[in-house]
Coordinates of C-alpha atoms and ligand atoms in Angstrom, one line a residue:
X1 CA 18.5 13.5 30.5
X2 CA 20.0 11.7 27.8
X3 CA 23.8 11.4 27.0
X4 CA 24.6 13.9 23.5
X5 CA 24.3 12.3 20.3
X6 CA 27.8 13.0 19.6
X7 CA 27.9 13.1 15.7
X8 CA 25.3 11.0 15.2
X9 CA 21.7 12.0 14.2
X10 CA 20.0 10.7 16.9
X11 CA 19.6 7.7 19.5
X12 CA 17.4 4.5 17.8
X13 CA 17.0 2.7 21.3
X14 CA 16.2 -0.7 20.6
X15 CA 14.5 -2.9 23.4
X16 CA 15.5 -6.4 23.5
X17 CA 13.8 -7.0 26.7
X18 CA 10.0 -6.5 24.8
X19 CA 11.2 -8.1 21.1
X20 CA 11.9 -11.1 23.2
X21 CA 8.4 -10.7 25.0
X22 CA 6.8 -10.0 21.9
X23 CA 8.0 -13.4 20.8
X24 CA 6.7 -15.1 23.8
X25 CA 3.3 -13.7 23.7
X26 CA 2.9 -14.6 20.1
X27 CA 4.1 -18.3 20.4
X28 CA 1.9 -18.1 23.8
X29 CA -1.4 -17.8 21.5
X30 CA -0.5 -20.9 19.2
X31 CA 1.0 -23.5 21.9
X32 CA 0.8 -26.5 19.7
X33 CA 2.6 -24.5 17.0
X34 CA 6.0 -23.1 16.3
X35 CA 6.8 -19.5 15.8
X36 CA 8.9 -18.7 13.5
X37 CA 10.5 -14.7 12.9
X38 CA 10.5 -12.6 9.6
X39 CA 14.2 -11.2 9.7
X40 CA 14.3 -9.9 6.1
X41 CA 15.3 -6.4 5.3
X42 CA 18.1 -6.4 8.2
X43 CA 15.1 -7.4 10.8
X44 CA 13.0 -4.7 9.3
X45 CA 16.3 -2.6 9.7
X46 CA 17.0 -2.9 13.8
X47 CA 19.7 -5.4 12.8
X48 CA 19.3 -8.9 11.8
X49 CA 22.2 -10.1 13.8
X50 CA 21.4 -9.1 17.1
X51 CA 17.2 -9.7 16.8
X52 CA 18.2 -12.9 15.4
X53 CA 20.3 -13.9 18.5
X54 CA 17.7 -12.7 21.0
X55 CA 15.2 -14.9 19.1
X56 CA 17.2 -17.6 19.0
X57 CA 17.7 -17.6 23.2
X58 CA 14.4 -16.9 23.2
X59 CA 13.6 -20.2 21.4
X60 CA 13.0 -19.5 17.7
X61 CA 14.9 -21.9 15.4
X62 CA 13.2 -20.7 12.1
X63 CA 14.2 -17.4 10.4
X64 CA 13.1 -15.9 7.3
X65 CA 14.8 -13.5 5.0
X66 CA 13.9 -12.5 1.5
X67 CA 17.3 -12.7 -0.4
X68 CA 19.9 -15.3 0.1
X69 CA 22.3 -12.5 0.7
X70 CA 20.7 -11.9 3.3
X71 CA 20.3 -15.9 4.6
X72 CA 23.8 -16.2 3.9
X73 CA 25.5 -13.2 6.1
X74 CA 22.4 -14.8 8.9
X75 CA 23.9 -18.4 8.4
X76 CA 27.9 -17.3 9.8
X77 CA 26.5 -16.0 12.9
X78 CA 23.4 -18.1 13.6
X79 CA 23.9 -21.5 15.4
X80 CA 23.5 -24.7 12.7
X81 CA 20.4 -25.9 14.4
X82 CA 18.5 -22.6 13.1
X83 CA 16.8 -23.2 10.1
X84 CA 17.2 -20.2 7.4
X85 CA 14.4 -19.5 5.1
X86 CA 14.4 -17.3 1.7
X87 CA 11.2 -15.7 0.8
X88 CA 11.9 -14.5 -2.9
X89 CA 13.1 -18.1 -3.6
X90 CA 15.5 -20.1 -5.5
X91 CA 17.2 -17.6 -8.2
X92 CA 18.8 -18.9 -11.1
X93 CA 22.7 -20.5 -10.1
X94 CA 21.8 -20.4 -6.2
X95 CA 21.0 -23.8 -5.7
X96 CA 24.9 -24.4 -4.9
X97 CA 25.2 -22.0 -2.5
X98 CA 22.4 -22.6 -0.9
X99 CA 22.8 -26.1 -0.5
X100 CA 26.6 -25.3 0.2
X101 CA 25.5 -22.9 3.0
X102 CA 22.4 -25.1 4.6
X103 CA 20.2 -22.1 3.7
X104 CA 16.6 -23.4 2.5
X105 CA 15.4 -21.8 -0.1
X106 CA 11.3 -21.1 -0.6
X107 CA 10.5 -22.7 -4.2
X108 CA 8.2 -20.7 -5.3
X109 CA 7.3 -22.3 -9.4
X110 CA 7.8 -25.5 -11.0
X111 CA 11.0 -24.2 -12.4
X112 CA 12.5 -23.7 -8.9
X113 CA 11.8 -27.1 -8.1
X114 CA 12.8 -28.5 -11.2
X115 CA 16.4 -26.6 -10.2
X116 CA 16.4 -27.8 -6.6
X117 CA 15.3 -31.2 -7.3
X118 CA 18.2 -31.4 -10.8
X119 CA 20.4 -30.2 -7.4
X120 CA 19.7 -32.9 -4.9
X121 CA 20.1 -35.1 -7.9
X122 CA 23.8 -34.0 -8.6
X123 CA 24.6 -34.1 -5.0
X124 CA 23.1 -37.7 -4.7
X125 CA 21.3 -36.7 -1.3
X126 CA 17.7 -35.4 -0.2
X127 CA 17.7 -31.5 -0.2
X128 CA 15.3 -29.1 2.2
X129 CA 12.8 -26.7 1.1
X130 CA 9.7 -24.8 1.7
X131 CA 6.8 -24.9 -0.8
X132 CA 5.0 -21.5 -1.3
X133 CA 1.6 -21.4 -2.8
X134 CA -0.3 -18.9 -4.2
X135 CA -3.3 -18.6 -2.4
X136 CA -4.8 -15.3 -3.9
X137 CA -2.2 -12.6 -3.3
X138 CA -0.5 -13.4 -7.0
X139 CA 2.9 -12.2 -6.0
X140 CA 4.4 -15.7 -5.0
X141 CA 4.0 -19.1 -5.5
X142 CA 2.9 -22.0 -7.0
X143 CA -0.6 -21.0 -9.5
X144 CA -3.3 -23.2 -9.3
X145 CA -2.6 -24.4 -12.8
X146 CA 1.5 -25.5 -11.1
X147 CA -0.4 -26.9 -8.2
X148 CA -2.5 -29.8 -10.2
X149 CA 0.5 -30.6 -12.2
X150 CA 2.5 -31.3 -9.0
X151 CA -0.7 -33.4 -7.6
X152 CA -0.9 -35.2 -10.5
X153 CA 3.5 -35.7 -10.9
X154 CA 4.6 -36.3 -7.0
X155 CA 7.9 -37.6 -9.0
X156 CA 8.2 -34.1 -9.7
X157 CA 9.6 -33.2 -5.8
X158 CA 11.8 -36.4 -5.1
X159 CA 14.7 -35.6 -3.9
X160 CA 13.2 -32.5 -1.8
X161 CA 12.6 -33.2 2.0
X162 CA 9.5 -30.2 2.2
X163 CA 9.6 -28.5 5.6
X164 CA 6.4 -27.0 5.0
X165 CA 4.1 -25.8 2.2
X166 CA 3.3 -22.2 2.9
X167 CA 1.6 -19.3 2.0
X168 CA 1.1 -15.3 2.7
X169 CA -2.3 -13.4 3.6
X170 CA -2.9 -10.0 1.2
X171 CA -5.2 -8.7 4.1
X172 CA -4.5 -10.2 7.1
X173 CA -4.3 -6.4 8.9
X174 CA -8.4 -6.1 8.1
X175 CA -9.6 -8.9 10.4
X176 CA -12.7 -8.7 8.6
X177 CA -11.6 -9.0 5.7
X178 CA -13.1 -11.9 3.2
X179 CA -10.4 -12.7 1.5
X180 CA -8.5 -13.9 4.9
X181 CA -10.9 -17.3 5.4
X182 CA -10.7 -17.8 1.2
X183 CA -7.3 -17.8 1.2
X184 CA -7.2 -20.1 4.3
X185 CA -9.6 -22.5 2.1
X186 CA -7.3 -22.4 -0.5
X187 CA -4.2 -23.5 1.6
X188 CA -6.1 -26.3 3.1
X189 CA -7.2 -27.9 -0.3
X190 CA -4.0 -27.2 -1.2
X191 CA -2.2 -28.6 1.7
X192 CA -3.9 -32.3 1.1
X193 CA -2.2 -32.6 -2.1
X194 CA 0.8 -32.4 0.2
X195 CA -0.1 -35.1 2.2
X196 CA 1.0 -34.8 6.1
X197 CA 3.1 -32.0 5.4
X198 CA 3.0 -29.1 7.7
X199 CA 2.1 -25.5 7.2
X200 CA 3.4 -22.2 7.9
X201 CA 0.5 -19.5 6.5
X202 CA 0.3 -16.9 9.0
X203 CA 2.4 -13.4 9.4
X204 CA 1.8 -11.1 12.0
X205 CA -2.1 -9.7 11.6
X206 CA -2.9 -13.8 10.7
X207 CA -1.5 -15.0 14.3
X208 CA -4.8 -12.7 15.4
X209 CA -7.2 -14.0 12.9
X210 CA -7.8 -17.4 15.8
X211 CA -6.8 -20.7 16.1
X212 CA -7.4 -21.9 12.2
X213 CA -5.3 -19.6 10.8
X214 CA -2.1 -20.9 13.0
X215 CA -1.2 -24.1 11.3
X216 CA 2.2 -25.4 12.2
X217 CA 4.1 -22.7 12.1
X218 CA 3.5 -18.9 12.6
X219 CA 5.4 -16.8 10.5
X220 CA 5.5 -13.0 12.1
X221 CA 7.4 -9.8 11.6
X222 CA 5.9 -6.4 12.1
X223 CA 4.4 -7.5 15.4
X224 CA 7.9 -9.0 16.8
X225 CA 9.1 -5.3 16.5
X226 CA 6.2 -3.7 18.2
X227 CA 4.2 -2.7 15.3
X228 CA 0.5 -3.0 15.4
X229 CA -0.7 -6.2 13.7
X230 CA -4.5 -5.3 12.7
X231 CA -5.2 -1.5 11.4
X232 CA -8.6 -1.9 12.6
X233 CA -7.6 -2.9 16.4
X234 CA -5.7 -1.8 19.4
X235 CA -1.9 -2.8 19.6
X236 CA -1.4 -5.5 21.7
X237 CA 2.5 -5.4 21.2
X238 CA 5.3 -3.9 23.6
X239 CA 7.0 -0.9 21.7
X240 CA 10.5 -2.2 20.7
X241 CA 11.5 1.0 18.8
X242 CA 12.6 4.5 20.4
X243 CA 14.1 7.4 18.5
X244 CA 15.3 10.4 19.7
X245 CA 16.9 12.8 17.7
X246 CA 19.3 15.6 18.6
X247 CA 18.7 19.5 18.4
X248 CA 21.3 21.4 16.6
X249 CA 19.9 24.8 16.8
X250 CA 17.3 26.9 17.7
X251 CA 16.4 30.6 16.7
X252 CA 13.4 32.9 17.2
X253 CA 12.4 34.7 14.0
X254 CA 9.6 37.7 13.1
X255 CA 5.8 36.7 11.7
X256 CA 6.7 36.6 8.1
X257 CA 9.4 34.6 8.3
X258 CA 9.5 31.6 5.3
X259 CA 10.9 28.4 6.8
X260 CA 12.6 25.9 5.3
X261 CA 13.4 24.7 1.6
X262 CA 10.4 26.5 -0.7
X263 CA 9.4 28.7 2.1
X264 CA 6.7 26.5 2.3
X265 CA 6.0 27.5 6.0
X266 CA 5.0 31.0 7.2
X267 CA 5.6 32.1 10.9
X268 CA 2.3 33.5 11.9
X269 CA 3.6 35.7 14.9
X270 CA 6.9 35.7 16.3
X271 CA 8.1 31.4 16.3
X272 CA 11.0 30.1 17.8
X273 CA 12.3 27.0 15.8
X274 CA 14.3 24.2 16.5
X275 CA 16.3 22.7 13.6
X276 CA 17.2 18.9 14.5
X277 CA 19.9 16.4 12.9
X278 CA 17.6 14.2 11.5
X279 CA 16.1 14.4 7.8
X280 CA 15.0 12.3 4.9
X281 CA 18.0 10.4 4.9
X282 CA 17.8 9.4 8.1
X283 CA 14.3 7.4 7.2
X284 CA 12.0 10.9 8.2
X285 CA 10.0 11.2 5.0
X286 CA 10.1 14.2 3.2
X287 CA 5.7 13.6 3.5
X288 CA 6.2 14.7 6.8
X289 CA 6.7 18.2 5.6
X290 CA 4.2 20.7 7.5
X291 CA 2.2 17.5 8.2
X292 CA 4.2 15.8 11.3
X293 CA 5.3 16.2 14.6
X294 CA 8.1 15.9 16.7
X295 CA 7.2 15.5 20.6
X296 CA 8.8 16.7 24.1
X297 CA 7.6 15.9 27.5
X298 CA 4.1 15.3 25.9
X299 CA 4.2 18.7 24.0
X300 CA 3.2 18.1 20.2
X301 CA 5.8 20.1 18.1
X302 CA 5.1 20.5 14.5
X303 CA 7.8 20.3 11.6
X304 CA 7.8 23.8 9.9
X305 CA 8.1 23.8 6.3
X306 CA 10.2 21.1 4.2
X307 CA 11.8 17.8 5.5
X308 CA 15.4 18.3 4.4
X309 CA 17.6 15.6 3.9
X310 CA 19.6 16.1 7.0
X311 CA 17.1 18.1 9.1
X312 CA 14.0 19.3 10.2
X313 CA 13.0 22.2 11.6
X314 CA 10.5 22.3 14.3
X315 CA 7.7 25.1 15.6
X316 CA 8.7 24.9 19.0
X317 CA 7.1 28.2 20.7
X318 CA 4.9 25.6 22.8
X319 CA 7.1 25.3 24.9
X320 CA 9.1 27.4 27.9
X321 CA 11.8 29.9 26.6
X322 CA 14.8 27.6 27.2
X323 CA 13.3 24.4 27.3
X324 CA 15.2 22.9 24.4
X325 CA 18.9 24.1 23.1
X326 CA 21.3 22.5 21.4
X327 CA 22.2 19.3 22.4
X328 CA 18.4 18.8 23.8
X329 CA 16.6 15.5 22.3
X330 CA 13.4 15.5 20.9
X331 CA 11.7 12.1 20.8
X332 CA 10.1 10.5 17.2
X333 CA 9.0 7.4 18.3
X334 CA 8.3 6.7 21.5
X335 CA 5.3 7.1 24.2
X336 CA 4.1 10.4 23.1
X337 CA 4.3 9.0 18.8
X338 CA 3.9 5.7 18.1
X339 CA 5.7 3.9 14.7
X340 CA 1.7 3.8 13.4
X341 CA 1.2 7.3 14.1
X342 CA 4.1 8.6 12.5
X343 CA 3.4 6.3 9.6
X344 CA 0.1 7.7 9.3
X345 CA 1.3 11.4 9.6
X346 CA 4.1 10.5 6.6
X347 CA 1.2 9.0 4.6
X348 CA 2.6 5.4 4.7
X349 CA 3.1 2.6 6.8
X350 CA 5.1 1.1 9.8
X351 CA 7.0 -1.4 8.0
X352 CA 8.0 1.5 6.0
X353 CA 9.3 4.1 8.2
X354 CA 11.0 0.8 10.8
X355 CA 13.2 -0.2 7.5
X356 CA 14.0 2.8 6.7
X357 CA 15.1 4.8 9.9
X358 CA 19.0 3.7 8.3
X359 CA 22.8 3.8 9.8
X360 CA 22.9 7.3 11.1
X361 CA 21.7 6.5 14.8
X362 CA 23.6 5.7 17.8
X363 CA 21.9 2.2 18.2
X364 CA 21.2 1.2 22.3
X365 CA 20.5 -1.6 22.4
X366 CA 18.8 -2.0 25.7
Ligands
PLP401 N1 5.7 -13.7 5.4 C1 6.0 -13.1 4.2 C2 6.0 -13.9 3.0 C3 6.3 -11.7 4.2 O1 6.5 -11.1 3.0 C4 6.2 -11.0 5.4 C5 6.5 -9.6 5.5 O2 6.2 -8.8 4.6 C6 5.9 -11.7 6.6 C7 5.6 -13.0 6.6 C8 5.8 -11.0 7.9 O3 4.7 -10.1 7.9 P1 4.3 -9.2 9.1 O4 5.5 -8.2 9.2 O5 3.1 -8.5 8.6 O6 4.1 -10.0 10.3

């Protein structure tokens, strides 16, 4: 039995023990690369500090975040040997920071290098960055048209020491996918203009497209935090998450009875209901209404009527008179309801529900 929530919504059990296996078995399939970890979005929101740290021991010394807020708050606790990356790219009046901070910044147009290179310049010494190209996702990067003006003006990146040229995959999920080995064609004509440089193209689902797609440096997220890398394909990954969520009261009410916000649920026959402390705002989307599931000692129990933004109420007359009363846990990921499966219940996606499970749990950290 669990120890009571206290006033918190719920327990968000977090397992270092499998993140840092997870990290293993993915820098396991690329040996004669590096593997790298996506922490943007507060380590898709089980708390950049922490997963960072366990990465690091586990021997990760590249991280990647998305804003340099974010690379920033990373760089005062990470040690000066890890290398911070930012996805979204050099913004207009970062460059000082950035440099000032040893944060590398992603340049991701001819303008950013332009400002990074302008930066070196003023400083008098060689700056680091990443390179991004846009390989066919169009949402970051260097075009095509950027690309032949830097081949044909190499001047253009002096004073930038480039880590690696890089790129992101639109479908790497859908192994079979075509634009996965077009966009790896891409890079690779687009790496040569680079000359000797190294390359970082693949996120999670990539790592599992084989050996061509691994490059220098592997680039994963989702998969680091237990979530399936290919939609099409079992989940190799240890489950990192766990959420449990408290019950704050139950009740048994007549056939008739409208549940919830909207009445939106009608009891059938007699239903005994289980309201727990855990609702929209705790990351639970309100899609879930009459559509998911809560689960207890295997036993699938169905949210009745409307996510609230503080609650749910579940249809609980599966189980034994008794079973659950208040102070009971009910589980929401776990064995019995994986991150995917709630995902797919809530109409969306892992990444989704992970970053947006919020402050309200008692974080374990286990
Ligand atoms: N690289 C980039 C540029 C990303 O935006 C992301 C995440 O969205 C990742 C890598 C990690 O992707 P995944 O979580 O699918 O491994």
């Amino acid at each position: 039995r669990q120890q009571a929530a206290g006033g918190a919504s719920g327990h968000l059990t977090i397992d270092l023990g499998a993140l840092r296996d997870n990290y293993l078995a993915l820098a396991a399939m690329a040996p004669t690369s590096q593997t790298a970890a996506v922490v943007k979005a507060d380590a898709y929101g089980l708390g950049a500090d922490i997963v960072s740290q366990v990465l690091f021991d586990a021997g990760c010394r590249n991280f990647f975040v998305a804003h340099i807020d974010e690379a920033l708050a990373l760089r005062l606790r990470l040690s000066a040997e890890a290398r911070i990356f930012v996805l979204n790219g050099l913004q207009p009046d970062n460059e000082t920071s950035c440099a000032a901070m040893a944060v590398t910044p992603v340049l991701n147009s001819l303008e950013q290098i332009a400002q990074w290179a302008a930066h070196a310049k003023n400083l008098g010494k060689k700056l680091p960055a990443a390179v991004q190209i846009d390989t066919g996702m169009c949402r970051l990067g260097l075009s095509p048209e950027e690309l032949e003006v830097l081949a044909s003006r190499p001047q253009l990146l002096d004073g930038i020491d480039i880590a690696f040229v890089m790129s992101h995959l639109a479908c790497a999920d859908e192994p079979d996918h075509l634009s996965n080995a077009a966009q790896l064609s891409v890079m690779r004509k687009a790496a040569v203009a680079f000359r000797d440089v190294s390359v970082c193209f693949s996120n999670s689902g990539g790592i599992f497209l084989g050996n061509d797609y691994h490059n220098s440096l592997l680039r994963p997220g989702i998969a680091l935090y237990g979530g399936a890398p290919s939609v099409t394909r079992p989940n190799p990954m240890k489950p990192v998450v766990r959420l449990d969520v408290a019950v704050i009261q139950t009740r048994d009410v007549p056939a008739g009875s409208l549940v919830g916000y909207g009445g939106s649920f009608e009891a059938a026959g007699p239903t005994r209901l289980a309201t727990i402390a855990a609702g929209y705002a705790d990351g639970l989307p309100r899609s879930l209404s009459n559509r998911g599931a809560a689960w207890y000692n295997g036993v699938r129990l169905p949210i009745a009527g409307r996510v609230s933004m503080d609650s749910i109420i579940l249809d609980i007359s599966a189980l034994p008179l008794g079973t659950l009363t208040q102070g009971s846990f009910v589980q929401m990921i776990g064995p019995d309801q994986t991150l995917e499966d709630i995902a797919e219940d809530a109409g969306t996606i892992a990444y989704e529900i992970l970053t947006g499970l919020g402050r309200r749990y008692r974080r374990n950290y286990i």
